[in-house]
Coordinates of C-alpha atoms and ligand atoms in Angstrom, one line a residue:
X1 CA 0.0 0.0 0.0
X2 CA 1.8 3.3 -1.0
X3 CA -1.6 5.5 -0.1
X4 CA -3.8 4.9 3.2
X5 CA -6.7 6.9 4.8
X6 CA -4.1 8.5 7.1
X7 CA -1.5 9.6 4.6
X8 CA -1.5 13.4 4.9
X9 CA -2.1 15.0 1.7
X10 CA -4.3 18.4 0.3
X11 CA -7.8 16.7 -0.1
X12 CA -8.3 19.9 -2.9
X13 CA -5.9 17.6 -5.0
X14 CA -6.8 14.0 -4.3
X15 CA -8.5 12.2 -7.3
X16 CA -7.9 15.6 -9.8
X17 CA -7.3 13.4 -12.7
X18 CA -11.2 12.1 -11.9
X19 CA -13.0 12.9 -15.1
X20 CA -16.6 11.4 -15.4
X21 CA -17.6 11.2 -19.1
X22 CA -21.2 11.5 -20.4
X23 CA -22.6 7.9 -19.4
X24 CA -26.2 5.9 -18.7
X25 CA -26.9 2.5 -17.3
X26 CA -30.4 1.1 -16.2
X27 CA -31.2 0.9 -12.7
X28 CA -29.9 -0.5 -10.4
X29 CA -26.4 -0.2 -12.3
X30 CA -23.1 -1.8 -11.5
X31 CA -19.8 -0.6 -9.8
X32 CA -18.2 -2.6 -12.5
X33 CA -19.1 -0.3 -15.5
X34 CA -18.8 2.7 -13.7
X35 CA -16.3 4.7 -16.5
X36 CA -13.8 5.9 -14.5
X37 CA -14.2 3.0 -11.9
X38 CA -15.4 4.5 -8.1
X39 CA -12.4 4.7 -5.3
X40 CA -14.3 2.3 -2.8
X41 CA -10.9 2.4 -0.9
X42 CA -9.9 -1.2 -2.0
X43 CA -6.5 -0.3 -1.8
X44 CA -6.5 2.4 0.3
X45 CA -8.4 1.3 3.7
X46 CA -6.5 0.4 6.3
X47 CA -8.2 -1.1 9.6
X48 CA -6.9 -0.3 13.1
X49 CA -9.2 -2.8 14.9
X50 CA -12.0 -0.2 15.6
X51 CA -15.0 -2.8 15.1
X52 CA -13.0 -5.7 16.5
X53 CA -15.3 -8.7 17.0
X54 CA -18.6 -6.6 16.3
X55 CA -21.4 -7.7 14.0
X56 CA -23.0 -5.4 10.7
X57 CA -26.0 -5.1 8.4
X58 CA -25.7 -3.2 5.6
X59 CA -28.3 -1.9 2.9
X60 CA -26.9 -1.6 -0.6
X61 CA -23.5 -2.8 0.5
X62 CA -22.4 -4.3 -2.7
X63 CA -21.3 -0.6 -4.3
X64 CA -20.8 2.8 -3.5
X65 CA -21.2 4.1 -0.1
X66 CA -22.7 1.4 1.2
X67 CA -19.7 -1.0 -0.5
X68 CA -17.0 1.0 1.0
X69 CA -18.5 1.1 3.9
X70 CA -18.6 -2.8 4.2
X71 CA -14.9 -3.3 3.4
X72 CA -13.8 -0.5 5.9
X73 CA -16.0 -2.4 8.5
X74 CA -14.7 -5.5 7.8
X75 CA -11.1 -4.5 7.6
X76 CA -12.1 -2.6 11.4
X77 CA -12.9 -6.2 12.2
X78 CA -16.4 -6.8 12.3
X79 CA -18.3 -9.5 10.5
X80 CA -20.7 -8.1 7.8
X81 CA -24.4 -8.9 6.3
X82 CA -24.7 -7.4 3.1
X83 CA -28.3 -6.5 1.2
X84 CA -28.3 -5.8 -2.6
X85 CA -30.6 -6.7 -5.8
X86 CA -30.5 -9.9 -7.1
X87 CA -29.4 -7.9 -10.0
X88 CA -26.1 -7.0 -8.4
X89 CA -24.9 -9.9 -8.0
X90 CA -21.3 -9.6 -9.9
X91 CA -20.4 -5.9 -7.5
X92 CA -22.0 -7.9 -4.7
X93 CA -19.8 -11.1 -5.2
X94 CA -16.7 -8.5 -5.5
X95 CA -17.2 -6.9 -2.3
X96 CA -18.1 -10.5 -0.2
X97 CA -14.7 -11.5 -1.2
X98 CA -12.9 -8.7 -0.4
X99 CA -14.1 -8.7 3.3
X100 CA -13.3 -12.8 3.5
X101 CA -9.9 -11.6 2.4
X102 CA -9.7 -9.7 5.7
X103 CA -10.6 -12.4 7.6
X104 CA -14.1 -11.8 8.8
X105 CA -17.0 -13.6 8.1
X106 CA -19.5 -12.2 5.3
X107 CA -23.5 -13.2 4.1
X108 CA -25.1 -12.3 1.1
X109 CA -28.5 -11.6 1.2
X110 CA -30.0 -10.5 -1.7
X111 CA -33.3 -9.0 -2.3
X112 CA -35.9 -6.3 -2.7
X113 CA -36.3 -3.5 0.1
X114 CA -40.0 -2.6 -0.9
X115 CA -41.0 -5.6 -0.1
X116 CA -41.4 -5.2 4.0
X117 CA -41.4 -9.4 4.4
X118 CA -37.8 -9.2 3.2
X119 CA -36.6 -6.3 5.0
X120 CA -37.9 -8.7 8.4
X121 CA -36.4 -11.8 6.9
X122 CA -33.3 -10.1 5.8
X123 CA -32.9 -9.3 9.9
X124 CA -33.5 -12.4 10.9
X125 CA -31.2 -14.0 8.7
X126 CA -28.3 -11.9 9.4
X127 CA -29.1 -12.2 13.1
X128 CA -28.7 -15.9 12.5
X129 CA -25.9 -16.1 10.1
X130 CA -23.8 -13.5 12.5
X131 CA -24.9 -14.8 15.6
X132 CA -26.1 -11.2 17.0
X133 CA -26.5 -7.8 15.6
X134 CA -24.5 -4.4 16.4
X135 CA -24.3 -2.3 13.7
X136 CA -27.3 -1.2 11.2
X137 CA -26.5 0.5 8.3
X138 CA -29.6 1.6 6.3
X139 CA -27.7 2.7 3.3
X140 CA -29.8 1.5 0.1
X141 CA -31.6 4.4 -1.9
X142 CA -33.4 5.1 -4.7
X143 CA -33.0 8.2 -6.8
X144 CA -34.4 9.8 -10.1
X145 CA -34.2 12.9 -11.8
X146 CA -37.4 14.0 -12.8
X147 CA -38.0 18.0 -14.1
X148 CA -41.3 18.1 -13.7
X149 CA -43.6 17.3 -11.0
X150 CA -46.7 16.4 -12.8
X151 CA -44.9 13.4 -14.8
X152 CA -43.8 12.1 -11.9
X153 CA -45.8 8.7 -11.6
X154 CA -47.2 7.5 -8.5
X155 CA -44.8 4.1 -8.7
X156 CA -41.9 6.5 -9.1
X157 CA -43.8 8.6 -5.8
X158 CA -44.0 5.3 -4.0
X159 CA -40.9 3.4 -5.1
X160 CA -38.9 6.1 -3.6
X161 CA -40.5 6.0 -0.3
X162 CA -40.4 2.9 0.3
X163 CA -37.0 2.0 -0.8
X164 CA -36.0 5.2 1.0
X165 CA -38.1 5.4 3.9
X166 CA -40.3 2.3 4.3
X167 CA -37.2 -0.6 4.5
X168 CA -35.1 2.1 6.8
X169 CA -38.6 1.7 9.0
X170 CA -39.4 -2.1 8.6
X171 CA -35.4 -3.3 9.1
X172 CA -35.2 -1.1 11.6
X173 CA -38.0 -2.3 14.0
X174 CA -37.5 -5.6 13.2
X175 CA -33.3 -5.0 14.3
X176 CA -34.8 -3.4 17.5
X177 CA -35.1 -6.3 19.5
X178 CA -31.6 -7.7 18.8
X179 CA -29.9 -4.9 19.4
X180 CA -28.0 -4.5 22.4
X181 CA -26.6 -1.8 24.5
X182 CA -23.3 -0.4 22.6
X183 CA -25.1 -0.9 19.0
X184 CA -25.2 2.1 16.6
X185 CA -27.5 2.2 14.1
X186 CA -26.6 4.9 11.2
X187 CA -29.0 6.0 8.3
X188 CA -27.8 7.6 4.9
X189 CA -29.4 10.9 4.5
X190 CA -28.0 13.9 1.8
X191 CA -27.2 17.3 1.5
X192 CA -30.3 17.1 -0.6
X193 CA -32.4 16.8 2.8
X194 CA -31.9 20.4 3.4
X195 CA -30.5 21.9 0.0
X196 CA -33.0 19.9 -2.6
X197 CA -33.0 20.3 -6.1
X198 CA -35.5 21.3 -8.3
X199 CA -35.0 17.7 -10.5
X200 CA -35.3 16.0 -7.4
X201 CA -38.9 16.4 -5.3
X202 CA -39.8 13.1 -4.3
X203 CA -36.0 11.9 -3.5
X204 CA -35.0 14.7 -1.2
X205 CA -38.4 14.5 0.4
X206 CA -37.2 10.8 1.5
X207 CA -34.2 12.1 2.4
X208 CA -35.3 15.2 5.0
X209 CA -37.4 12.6 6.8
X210 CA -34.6 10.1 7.0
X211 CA -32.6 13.1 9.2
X212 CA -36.1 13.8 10.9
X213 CA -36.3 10.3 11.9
X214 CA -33.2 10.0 12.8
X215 CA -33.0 12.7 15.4
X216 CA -36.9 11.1 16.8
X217 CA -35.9 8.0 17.2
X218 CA -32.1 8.7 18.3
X219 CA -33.9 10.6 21.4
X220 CA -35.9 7.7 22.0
X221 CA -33.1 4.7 21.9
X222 CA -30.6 6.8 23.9
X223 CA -31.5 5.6 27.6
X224 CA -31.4 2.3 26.2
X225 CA -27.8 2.9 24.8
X226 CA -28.3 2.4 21.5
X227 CA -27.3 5.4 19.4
X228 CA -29.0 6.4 16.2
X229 CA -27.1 8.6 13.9
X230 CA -26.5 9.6 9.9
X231 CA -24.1 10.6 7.4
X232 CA -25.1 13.1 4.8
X233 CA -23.2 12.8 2.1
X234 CA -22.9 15.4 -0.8
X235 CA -22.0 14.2 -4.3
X236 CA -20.1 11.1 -4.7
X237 CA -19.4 8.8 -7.7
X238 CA -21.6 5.5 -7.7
X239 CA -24.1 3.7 -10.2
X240 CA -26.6 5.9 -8.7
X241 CA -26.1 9.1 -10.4
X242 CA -25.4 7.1 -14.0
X243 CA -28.7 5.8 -13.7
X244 CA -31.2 8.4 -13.6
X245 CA -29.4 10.1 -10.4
X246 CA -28.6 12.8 -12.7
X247 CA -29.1 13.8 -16.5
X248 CA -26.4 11.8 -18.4
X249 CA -25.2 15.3 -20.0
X250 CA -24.2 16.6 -16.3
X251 CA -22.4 14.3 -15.3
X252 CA -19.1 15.9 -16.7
X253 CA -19.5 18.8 -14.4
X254 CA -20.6 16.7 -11.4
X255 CA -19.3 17.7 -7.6
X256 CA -17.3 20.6 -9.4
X257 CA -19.9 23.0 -7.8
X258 CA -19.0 21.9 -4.3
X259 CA -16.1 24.7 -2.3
X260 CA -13.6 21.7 -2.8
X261 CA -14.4 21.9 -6.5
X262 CA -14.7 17.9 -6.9
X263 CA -17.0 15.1 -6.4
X264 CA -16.1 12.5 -3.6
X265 CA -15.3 9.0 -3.6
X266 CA -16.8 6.4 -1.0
X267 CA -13.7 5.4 -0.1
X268 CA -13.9 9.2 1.7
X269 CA -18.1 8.5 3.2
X270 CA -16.5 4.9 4.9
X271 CA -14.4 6.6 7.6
X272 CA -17.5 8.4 8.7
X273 CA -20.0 5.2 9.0
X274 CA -16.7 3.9 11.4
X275 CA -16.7 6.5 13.7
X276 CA -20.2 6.8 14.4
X277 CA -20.0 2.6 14.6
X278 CA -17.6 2.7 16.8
X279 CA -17.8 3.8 20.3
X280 CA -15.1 5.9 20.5
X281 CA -18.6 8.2 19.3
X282 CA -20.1 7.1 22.5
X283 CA -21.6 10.7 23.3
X284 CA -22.3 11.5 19.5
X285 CA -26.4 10.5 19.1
X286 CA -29.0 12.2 16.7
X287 CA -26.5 14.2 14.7
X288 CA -25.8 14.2 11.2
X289 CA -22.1 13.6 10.2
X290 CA -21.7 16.1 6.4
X291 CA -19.9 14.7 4.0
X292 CA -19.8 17.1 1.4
X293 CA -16.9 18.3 0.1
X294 CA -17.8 21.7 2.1
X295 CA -21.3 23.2 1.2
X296 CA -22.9 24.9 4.4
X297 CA -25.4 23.0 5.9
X298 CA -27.6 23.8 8.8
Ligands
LIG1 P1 -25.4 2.9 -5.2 O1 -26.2 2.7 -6.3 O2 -24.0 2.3 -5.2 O3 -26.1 2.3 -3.9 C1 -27.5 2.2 -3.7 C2 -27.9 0.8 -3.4 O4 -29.2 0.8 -3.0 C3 -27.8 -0.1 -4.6 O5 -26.5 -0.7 -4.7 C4 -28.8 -1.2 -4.3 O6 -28.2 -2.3 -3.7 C5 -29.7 -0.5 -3.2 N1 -31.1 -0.6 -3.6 C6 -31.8 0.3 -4.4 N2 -33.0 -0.1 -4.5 C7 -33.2 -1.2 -3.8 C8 -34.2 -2.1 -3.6 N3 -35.5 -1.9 -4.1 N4 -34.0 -3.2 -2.9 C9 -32.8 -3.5 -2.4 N5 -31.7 -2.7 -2.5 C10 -31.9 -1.5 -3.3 O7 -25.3 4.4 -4.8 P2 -24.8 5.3 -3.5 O8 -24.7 6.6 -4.0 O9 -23.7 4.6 -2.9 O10 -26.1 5.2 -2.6 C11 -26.0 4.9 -1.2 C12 -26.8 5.9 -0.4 O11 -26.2 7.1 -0.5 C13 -28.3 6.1 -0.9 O12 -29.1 6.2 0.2 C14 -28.2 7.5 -1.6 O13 -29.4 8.1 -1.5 C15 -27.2 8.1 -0.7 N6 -26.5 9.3 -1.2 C16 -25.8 9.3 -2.3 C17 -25.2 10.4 -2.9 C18 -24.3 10.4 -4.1 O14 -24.0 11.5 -4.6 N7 -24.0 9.2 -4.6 C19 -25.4 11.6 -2.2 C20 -26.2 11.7 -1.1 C21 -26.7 10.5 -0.6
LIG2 MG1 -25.4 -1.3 -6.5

């Protein structure tokens, strides 16, 4: 390893020869075709033991944030349950054997968050496989452009929600009663929750109740020491903006209105899902960790 998340460097200047060409893949999209390929810190990420022994579920872990979030965790030392599309399954099959590689156990369980029978099996399973659940990571999302609010269709309306909102509801009370003291449960929000577009409605809706019910329901688990948390990140290259996220002919100019003038990788969200796993964030509970690349946020 010549680079690692530590190496001190100007972050104005890391990944300046990133140049994201016009591109379009159908939903879900994969990692793999991503043109240039994401940074999901594969070679970077170097684990200190800061999740030694503990036990994760997380949404959408097979690329993106959600990806390099489960091969940060697992190089941190914690076993991991990933959930993906069926669809996914070559990025999925990339990340599992990444994390056996540093020596941790991993499950694939692939399915679809709208349906609420899978989000409760999906627990269970992972409660099973792992032996006990720590860590819940509701990372998937669903996002698409849309200009104009009268073609949005009601599936669109609904799909959203329910991959947004619903699942993070119906894993999360089903997680509930497995969790013990010490677990951290973190929820992916976005800038967009309090700076939302004007092609994006229905998606940063989701989004701004994601952060209000994270700070409900953080207030609610505290006495009982599980602490309820989210990251917000700003722009960052996955499969998600290549698929809808964004119009294909933006993508050249995407992140470059952000103060650090780039977009991020997800090799720079994963250091932020450890920390607020970990408890050296013992006292941090209801916030919302920006990742952003510096855009004000309230
Ligand atoms: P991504 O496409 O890599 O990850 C999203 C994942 O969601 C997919 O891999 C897929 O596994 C999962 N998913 C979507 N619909 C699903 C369904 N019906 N059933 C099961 N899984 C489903 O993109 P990403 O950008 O890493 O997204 C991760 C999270 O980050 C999302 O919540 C997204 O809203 C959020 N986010 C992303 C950005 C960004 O710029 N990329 C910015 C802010 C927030
Ligand atoms: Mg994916």
């Amino acid at each position: 390893m010549t680079r690692d998340q530590y190496t001190f460097t100007n972050p104005a200047e890391l990944y300046t020869d990133f140049a994201p060409k016009k591109q379009h893949q159908p939903e879900p999209g994969l990692d793999s075709e991503l043109q240039p390929q994401a940074d999901l810190g594969e070679k970077t990420y170097r684990g200190m033991g800061r999740l030694a022994g503990r036990k994760a579920l997380i949404t959408g872990a097979d690329s993106g944030i959600g990806a390099a979030t489960a091969i940060a965790f697992a190089r941190e030392g914690a076993d991991v349950a990933m959930s993906y599309l069926p669809e996914e399954r070559a990025d999925a099959e990339r990340i599992a054997q990444i994390i056996r590689e540093a020596g941790v156990k991993v499950l694939t369980l692939p399915g679809d968050l709208r349906d609420a029978a899978y989000c409760r099996d999906l627990v269970e399973k992972a409660v099973e496989g792992l032996g006990r659940l720590d860590i819940l990571v509701n990372n998937a999302g669903k996002q698409i452009y849309n200009e104009d609010l009268t073609t949005i269709d009601d599936e669109q309306f609904d799909d959203a929600f329910k991959t947004n909102v619903y699942a993070m509801f119906w894993i999360t009370k089903a997680a509930l009663p497995h969790l013990v003291p010490g677990s951290a449960i973190i929820n992916t929000t976005s800038v967009q929750a309090y700076k939302p577009s004007e092609i994006l409605v229905d998606y940063a809706s989701t989004k701004a109740t994601i952060n209000a019910f994270t700070k409900a329901l953080a207030q609610q688990l505290a006495p009982k020491g599980i602490r309820v948390n989210a990251v917000a990140p700003g722009p960052i290259w996955t499969p998600l903006q290549v698929t809808d996220g964004q119009p294909p002919e933006k993508l050249a100019e995407f992140g470059a209105q952000t103060p650090i003038g780039r977009a991020g990788q997800p090799a720079e969200l994963a250091p932020a899902f450890v920390f607020l796993a970990s408890a050296e964030s013992s006292y941090v509970i209801g916030e919302t960790l920006n990742v952003n690349g510096g855009t004000p946020t309230p």
